[in-house]
PDB file of C-alpha atoms in Angstrom:
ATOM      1  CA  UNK A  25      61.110  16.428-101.911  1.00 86.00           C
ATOM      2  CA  UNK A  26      58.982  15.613-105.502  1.00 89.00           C
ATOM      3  CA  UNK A  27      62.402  16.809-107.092  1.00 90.00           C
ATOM      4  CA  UNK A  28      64.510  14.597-105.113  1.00 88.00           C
ATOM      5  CA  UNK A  29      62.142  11.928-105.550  1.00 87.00           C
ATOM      6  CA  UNK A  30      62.182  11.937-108.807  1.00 90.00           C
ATOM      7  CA  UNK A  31      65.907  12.193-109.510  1.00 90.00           C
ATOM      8  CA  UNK A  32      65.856   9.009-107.219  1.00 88.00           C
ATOM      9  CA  UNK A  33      63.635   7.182-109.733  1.00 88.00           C
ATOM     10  CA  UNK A  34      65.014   8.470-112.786  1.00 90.00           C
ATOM     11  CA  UNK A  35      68.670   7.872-112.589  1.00 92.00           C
ATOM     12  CA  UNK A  36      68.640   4.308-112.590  1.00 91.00           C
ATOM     13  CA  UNK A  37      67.829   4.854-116.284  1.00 90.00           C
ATOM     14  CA  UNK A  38      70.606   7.173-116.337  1.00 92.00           C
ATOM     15  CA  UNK A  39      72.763   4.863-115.511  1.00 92.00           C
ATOM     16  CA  UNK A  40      71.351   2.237-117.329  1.00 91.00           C
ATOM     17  CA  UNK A  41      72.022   4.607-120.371  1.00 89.00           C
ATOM     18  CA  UNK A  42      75.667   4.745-119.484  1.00 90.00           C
ATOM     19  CA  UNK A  43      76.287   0.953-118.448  1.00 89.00           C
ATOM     20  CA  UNK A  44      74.734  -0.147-121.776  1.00 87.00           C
ATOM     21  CA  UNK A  45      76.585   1.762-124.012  1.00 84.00           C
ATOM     22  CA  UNK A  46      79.660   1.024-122.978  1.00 83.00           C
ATOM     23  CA  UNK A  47      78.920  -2.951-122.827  1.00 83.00           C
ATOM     24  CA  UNK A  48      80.633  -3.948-126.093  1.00 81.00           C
ATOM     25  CA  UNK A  49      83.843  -2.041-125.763  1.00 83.00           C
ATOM     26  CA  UNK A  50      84.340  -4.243-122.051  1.00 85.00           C
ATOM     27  CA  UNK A  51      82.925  -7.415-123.543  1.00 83.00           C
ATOM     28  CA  UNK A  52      85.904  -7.662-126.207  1.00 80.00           C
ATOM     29  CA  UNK A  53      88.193  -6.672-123.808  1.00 83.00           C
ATOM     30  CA  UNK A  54      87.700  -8.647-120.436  1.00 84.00           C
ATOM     31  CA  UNK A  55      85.143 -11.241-121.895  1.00 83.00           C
ATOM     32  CA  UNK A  56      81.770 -11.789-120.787  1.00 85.00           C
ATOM     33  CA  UNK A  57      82.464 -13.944-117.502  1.00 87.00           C
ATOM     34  CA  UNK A  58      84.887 -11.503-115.824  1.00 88.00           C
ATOM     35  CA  UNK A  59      82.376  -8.519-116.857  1.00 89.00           C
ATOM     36  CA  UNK A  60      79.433 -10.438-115.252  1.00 90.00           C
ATOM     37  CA  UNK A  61      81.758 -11.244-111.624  1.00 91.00           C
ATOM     38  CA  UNK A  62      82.825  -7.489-111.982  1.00 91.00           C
ATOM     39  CA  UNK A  63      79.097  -6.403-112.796  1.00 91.00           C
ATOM     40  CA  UNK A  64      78.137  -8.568-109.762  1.00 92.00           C
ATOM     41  CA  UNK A  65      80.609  -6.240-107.436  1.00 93.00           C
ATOM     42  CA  UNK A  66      79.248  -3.164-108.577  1.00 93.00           C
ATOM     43  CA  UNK A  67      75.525  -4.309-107.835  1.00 93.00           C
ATOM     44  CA  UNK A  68      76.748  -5.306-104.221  1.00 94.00           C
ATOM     45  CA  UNK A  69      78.672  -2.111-103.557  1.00 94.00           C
ATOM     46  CA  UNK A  70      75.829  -0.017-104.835  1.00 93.00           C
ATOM     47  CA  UNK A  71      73.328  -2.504-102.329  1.00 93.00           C
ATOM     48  CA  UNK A  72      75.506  -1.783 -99.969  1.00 93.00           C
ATOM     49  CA  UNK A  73      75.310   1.735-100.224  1.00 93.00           C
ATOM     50  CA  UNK A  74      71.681   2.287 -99.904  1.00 92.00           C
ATOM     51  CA  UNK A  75      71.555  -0.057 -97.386  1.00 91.00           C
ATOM     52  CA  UNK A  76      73.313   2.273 -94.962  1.00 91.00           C
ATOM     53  CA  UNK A  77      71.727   5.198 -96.244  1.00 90.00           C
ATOM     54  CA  UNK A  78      69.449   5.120 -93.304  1.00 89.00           C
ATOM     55  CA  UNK A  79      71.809   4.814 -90.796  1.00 91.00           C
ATOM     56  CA  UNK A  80      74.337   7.748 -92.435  1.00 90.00           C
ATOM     57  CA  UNK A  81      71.239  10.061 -92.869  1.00 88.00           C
ATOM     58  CA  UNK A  82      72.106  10.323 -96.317  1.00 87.00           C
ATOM     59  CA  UNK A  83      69.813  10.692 -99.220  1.00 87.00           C
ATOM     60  CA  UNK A  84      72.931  10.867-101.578  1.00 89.00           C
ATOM     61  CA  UNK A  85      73.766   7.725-100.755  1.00 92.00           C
ATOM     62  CA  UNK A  86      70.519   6.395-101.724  1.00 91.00           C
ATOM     63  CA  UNK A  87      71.636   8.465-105.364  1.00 92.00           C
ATOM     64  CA  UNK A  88      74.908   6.861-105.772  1.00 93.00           C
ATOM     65  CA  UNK A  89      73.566   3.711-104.632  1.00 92.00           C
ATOM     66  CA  UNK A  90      70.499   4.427-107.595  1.00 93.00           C
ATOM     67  CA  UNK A  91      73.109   5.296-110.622  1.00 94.00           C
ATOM     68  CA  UNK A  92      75.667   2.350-109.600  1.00 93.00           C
ATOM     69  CA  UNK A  93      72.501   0.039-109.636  1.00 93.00           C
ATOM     70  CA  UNK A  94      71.600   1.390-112.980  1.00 92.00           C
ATOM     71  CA  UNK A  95      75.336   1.033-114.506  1.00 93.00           C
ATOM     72  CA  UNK A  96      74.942  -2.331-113.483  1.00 92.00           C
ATOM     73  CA  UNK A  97      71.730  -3.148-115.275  1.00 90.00           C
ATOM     74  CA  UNK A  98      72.702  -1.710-117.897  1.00 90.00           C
ATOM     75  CA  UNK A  99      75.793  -3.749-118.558  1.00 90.00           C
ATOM     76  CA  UNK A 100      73.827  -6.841-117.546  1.00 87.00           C
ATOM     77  CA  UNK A 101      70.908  -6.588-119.697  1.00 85.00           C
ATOM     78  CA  UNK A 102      73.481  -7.177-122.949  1.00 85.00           C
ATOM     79  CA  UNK A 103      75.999  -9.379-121.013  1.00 87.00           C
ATOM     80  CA  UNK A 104      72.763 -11.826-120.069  1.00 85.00           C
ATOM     81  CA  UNK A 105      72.061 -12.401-123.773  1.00 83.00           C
ATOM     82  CA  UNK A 106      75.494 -13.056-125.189  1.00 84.00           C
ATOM     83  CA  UNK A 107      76.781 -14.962-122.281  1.00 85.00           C
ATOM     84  CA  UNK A 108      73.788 -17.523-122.079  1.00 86.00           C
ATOM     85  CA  UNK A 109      72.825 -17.555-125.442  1.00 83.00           C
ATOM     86  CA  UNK A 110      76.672 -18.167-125.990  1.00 82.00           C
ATOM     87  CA  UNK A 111      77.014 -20.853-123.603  1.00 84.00           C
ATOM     88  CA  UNK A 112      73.795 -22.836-124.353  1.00 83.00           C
ATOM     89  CA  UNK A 113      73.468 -25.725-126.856  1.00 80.00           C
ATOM     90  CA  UNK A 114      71.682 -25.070-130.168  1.00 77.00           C
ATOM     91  CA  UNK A 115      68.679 -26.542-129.255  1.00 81.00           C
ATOM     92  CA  UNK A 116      68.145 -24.830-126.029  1.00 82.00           C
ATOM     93  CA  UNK A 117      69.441 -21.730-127.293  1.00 80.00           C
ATOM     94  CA  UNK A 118      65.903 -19.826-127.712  1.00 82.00           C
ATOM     95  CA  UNK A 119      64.804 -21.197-124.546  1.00 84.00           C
ATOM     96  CA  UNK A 120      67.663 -19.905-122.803  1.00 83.00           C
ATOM     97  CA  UNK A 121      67.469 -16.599-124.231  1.00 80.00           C
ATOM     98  CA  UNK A 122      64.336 -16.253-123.512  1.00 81.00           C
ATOM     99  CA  UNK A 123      64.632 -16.859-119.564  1.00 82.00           C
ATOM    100  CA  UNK A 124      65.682 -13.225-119.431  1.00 79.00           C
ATOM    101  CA  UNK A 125      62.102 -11.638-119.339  1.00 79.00           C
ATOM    102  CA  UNK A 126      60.506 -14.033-117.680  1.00 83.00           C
ATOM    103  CA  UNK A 127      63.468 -13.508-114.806  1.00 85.00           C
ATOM    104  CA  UNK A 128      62.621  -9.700-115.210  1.00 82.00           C
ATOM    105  CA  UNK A 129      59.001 -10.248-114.817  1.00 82.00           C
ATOM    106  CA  UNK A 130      59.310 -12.064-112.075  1.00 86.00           C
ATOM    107  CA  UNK A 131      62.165  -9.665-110.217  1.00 87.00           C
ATOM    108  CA  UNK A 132      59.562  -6.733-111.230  1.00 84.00           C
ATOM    109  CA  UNK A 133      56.750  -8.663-109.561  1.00 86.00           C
ATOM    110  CA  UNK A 134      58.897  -9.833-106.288  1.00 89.00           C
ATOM    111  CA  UNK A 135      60.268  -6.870-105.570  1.00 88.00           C
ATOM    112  CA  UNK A 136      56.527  -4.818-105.655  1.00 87.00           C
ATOM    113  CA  UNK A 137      55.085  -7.541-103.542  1.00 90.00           C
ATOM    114  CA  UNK A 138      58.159  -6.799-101.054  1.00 90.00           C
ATOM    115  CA  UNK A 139      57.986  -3.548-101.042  1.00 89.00           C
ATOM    116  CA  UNK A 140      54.387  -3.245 -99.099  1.00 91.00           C
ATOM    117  CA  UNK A 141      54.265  -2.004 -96.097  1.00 89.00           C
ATOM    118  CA  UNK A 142      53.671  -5.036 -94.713  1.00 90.00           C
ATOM    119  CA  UNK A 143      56.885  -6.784 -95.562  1.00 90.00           C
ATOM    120  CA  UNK A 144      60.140  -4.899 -96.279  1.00 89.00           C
ATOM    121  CA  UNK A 145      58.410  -1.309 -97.450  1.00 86.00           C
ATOM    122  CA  UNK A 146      57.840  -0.219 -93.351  1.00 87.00           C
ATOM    123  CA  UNK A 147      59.698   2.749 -92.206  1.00 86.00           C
ATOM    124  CA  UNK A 148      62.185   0.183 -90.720  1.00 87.00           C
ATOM    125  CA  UNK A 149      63.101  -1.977 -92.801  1.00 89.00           C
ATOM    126  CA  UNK A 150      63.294   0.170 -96.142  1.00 90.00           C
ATOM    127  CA  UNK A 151      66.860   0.024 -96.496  1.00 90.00           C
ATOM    128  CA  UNK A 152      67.145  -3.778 -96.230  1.00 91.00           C
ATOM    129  CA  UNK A 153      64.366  -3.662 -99.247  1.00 90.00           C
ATOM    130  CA  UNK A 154      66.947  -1.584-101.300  1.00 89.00           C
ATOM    131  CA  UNK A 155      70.257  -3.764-100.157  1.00 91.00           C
ATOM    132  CA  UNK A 156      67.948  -6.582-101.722  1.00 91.00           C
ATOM    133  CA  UNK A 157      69.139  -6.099-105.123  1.00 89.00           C
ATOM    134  CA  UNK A 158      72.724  -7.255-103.896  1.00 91.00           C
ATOM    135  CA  UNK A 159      71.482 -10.915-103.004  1.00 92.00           C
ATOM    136  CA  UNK A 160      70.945 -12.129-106.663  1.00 91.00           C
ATOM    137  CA  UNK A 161      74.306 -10.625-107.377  1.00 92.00           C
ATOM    138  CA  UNK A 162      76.007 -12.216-104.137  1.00 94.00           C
ATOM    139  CA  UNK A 163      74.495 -16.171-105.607  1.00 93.00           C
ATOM    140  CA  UNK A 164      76.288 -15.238-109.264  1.00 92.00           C
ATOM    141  CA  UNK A 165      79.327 -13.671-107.870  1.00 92.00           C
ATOM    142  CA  UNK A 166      79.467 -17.214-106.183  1.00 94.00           C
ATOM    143  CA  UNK A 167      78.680 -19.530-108.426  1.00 92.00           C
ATOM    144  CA  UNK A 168      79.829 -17.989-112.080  1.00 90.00           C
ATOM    145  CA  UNK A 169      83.465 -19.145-111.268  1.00 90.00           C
ATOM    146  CA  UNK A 170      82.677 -22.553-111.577  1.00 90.00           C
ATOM    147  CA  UNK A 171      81.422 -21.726-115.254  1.00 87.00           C
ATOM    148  CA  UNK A 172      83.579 -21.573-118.264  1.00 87.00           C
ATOM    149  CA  UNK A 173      84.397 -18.432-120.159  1.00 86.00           C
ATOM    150  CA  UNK A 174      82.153 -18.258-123.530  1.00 81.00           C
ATOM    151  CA  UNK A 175      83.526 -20.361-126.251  1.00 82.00           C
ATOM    152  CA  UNK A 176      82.874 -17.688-128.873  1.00 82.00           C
ATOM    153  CA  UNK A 177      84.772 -15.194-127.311  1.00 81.00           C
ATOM    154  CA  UNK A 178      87.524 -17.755-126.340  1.00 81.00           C
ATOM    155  CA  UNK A 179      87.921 -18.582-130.311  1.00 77.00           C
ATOM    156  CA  UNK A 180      86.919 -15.441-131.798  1.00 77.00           C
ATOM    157  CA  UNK A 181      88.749 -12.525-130.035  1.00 75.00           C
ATOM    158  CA  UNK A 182      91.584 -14.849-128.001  1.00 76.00           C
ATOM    159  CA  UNK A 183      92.319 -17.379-130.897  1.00 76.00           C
ATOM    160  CA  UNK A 184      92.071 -19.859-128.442  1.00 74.00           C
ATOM    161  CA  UNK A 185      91.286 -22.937-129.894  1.00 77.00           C
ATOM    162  CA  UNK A 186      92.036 -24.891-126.867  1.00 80.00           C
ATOM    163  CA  UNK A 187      90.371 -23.452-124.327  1.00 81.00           C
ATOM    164  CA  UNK A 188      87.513 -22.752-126.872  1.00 79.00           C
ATOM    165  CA  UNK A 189      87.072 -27.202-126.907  1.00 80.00           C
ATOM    166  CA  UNK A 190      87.639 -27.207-123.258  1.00 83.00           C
ATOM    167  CA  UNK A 191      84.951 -24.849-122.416  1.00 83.00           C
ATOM    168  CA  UNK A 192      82.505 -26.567-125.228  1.00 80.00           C
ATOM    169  CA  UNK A 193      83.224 -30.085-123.375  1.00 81.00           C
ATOM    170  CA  UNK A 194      82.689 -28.196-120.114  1.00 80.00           C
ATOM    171  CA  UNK A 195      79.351 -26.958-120.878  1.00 80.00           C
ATOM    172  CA  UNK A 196      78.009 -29.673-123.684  1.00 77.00           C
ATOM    173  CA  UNK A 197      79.707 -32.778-122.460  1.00 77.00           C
ATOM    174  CA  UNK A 198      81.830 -35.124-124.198  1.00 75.00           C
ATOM    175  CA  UNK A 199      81.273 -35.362-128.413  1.00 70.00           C
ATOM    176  CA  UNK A 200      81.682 -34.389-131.163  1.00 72.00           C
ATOM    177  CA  UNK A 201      81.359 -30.482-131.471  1.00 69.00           C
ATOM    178  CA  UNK A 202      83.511 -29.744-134.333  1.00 72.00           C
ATOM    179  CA  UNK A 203      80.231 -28.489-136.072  1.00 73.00           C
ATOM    180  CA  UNK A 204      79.363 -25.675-133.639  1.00 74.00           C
ATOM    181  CA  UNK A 205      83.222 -24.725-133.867  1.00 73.00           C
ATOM    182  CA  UNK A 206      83.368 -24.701-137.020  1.00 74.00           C
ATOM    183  CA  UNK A 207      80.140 -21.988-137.027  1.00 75.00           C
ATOM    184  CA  UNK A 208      82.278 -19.929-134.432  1.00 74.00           C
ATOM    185  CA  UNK A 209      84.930 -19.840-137.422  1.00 75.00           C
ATOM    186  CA  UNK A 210      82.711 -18.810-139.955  1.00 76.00           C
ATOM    187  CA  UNK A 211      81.141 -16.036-137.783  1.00 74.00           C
ATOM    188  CA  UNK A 212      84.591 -15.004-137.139  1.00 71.00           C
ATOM    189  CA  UNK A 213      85.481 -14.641-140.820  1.00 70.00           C
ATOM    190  CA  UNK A 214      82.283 -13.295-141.926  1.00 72.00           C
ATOM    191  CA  UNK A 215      82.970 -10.727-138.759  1.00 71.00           C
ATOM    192  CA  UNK A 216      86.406  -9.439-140.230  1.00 71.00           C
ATOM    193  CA  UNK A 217      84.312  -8.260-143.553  1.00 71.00           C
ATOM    194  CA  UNK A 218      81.794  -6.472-141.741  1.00 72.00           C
ATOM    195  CA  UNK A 219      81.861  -2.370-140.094  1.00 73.00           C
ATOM    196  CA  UNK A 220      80.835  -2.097-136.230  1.00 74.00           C
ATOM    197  CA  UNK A 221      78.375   0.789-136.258  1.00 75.00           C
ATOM    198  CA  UNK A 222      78.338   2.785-133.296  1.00 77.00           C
ATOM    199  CA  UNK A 223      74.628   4.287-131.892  1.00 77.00           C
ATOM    200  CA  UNK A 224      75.128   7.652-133.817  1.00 83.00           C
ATOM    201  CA  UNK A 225      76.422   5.784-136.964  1.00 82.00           C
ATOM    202  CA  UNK A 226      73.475   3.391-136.996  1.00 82.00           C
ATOM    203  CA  UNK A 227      70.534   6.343-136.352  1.00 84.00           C
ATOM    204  CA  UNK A 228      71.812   7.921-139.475  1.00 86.00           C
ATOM    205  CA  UNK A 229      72.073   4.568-141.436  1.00 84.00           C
ATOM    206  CA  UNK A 230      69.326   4.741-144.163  1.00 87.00           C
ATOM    207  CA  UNK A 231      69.699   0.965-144.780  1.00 86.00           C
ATOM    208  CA  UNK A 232      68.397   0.260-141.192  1.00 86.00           C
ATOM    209  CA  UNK A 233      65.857   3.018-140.990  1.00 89.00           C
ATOM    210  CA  UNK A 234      62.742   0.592-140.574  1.00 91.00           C
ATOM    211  CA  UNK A 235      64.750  -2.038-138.587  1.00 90.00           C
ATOM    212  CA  UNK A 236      65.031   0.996-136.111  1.00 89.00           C
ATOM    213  CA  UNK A 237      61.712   2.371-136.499  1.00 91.00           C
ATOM    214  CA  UNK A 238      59.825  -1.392-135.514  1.00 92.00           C
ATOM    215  CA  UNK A 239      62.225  -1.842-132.366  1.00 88.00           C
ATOM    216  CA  UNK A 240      61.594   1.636-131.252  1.00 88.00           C
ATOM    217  CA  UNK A 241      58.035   1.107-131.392  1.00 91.00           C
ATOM    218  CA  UNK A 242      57.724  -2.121-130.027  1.00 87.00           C
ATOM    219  CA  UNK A 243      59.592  -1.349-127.277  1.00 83.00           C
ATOM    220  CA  UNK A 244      58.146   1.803-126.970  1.00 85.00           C
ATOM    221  CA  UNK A 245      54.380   0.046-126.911  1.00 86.00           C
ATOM    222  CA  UNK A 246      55.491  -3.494-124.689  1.00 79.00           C
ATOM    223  CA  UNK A 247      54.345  -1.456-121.898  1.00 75.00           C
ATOM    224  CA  UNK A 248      50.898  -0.836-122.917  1.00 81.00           C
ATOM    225  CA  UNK A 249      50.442  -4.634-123.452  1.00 79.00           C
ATOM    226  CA  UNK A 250      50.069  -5.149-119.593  1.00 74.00           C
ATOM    227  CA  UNK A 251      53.212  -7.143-119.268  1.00 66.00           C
ATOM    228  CA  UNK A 252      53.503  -5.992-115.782  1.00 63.00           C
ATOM    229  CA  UNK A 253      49.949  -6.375-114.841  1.00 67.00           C
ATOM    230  CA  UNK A 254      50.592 -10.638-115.660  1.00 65.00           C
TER     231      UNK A 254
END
């Protein structure tokens, strides 16, 4: 039972591991929006799964359920960035960007206080307190199709000019945007000079040796800041 336990817990990150790293190759392909609405049907299959775990008498559902869930997060956590930071005027940019661990604190801190016994962690309703994590996805799977597609990706990797002012006008409003279009352009050019790295080729990289070295150990310390405990 420890041993099932902890497989439980620990291959979330598992899939988190997988979902992640194979983010960038589906953003360039599909775009951000349609990877977020596909994202969103993953997390409400996998829901779905462990919320008739119970009823199957299946603890590898509750496994599947675990590793889809983890997939998920793991494509969201980079999608979340690019897509609002993307979307967002200049001037709201770092606020918007920064809504993502707040949201995550506050998820982390909801679902604990659900999960007492009191509430949704009884030996009743336990399954409906892992079919939770579809609900969130069920309100974006809904409302993301009334947003545009990110203008960046619109200009950048469909040379869709077009569509790229549509969606600005969409999201900004009526004006003159030529300026934040004409950044798009020069990100675009500076991007066809520039290597992609993948994880293996940037570890070995002695040019971003302490780069790596400060983001390991700040995320690696974040934890013992008692981020959680507030």
């Amino acid at each position: 039972l420890l041993f099932l336990w902890s497989l439980v817990v620990s291959i979330f990150g598992i899939g988190g591991l997988l979902g992640s790293s194979g983010s960038r190759y589906l953003t360039v392909k599909f775009g951000k929006k349609k990877c977020l609405l596909c994202n969103n049907v993953l997390m409400i299959v996998a829901a779905s799964i462990m919320g008739c775990s119970k009823i199957a008498q299946s603890f590898e559902m509750i496994l599947i359920g675990r590793f889809m869930c983890g997939v998920s997060a793991g494509l969201c956590v980079p999608l979340h960035h690019q897509y609002v930071g993307e979307i967002s005027p200049k001037k709201l940019r770092g606020f918007a960007n920064s809504t993502s661990s707040f949201f995550w604190s506050l998820g982390k801190a909801i679902g604990q206080i659900s999960g007492q016994r009191e509430l949704l962690g009884s030996k009743s309703l336990w399954p409906m307190l892992m079919a939770s994590c579809g609900l969130p996805a069920l309100v974006q799977l809904v409302t993301l199709p009334f947003l545009p597609e990110s203008p960046p990706y619109l200009l950048m990797h469909k040379g869709d000019q077009e569509g790229c002012k549509k969606a600005i006008r969409q999201l900004w409003g009526e004006g003159q945007h030529q300026a934040e279009i004409d950044d798009i352009m020069k990100e675009k050019a500076t991007m066809k000079n520039t290597k992609i790295l993948s994880v293996l080729e940037l570890v070995k990289e002695p040019a971003f040796r302490w780069q790596l070295y400060m983001i390991v150990i700040l995320t690696a310390t974040v934890q013992l800041c008692g981020i959680n405990a507030v």
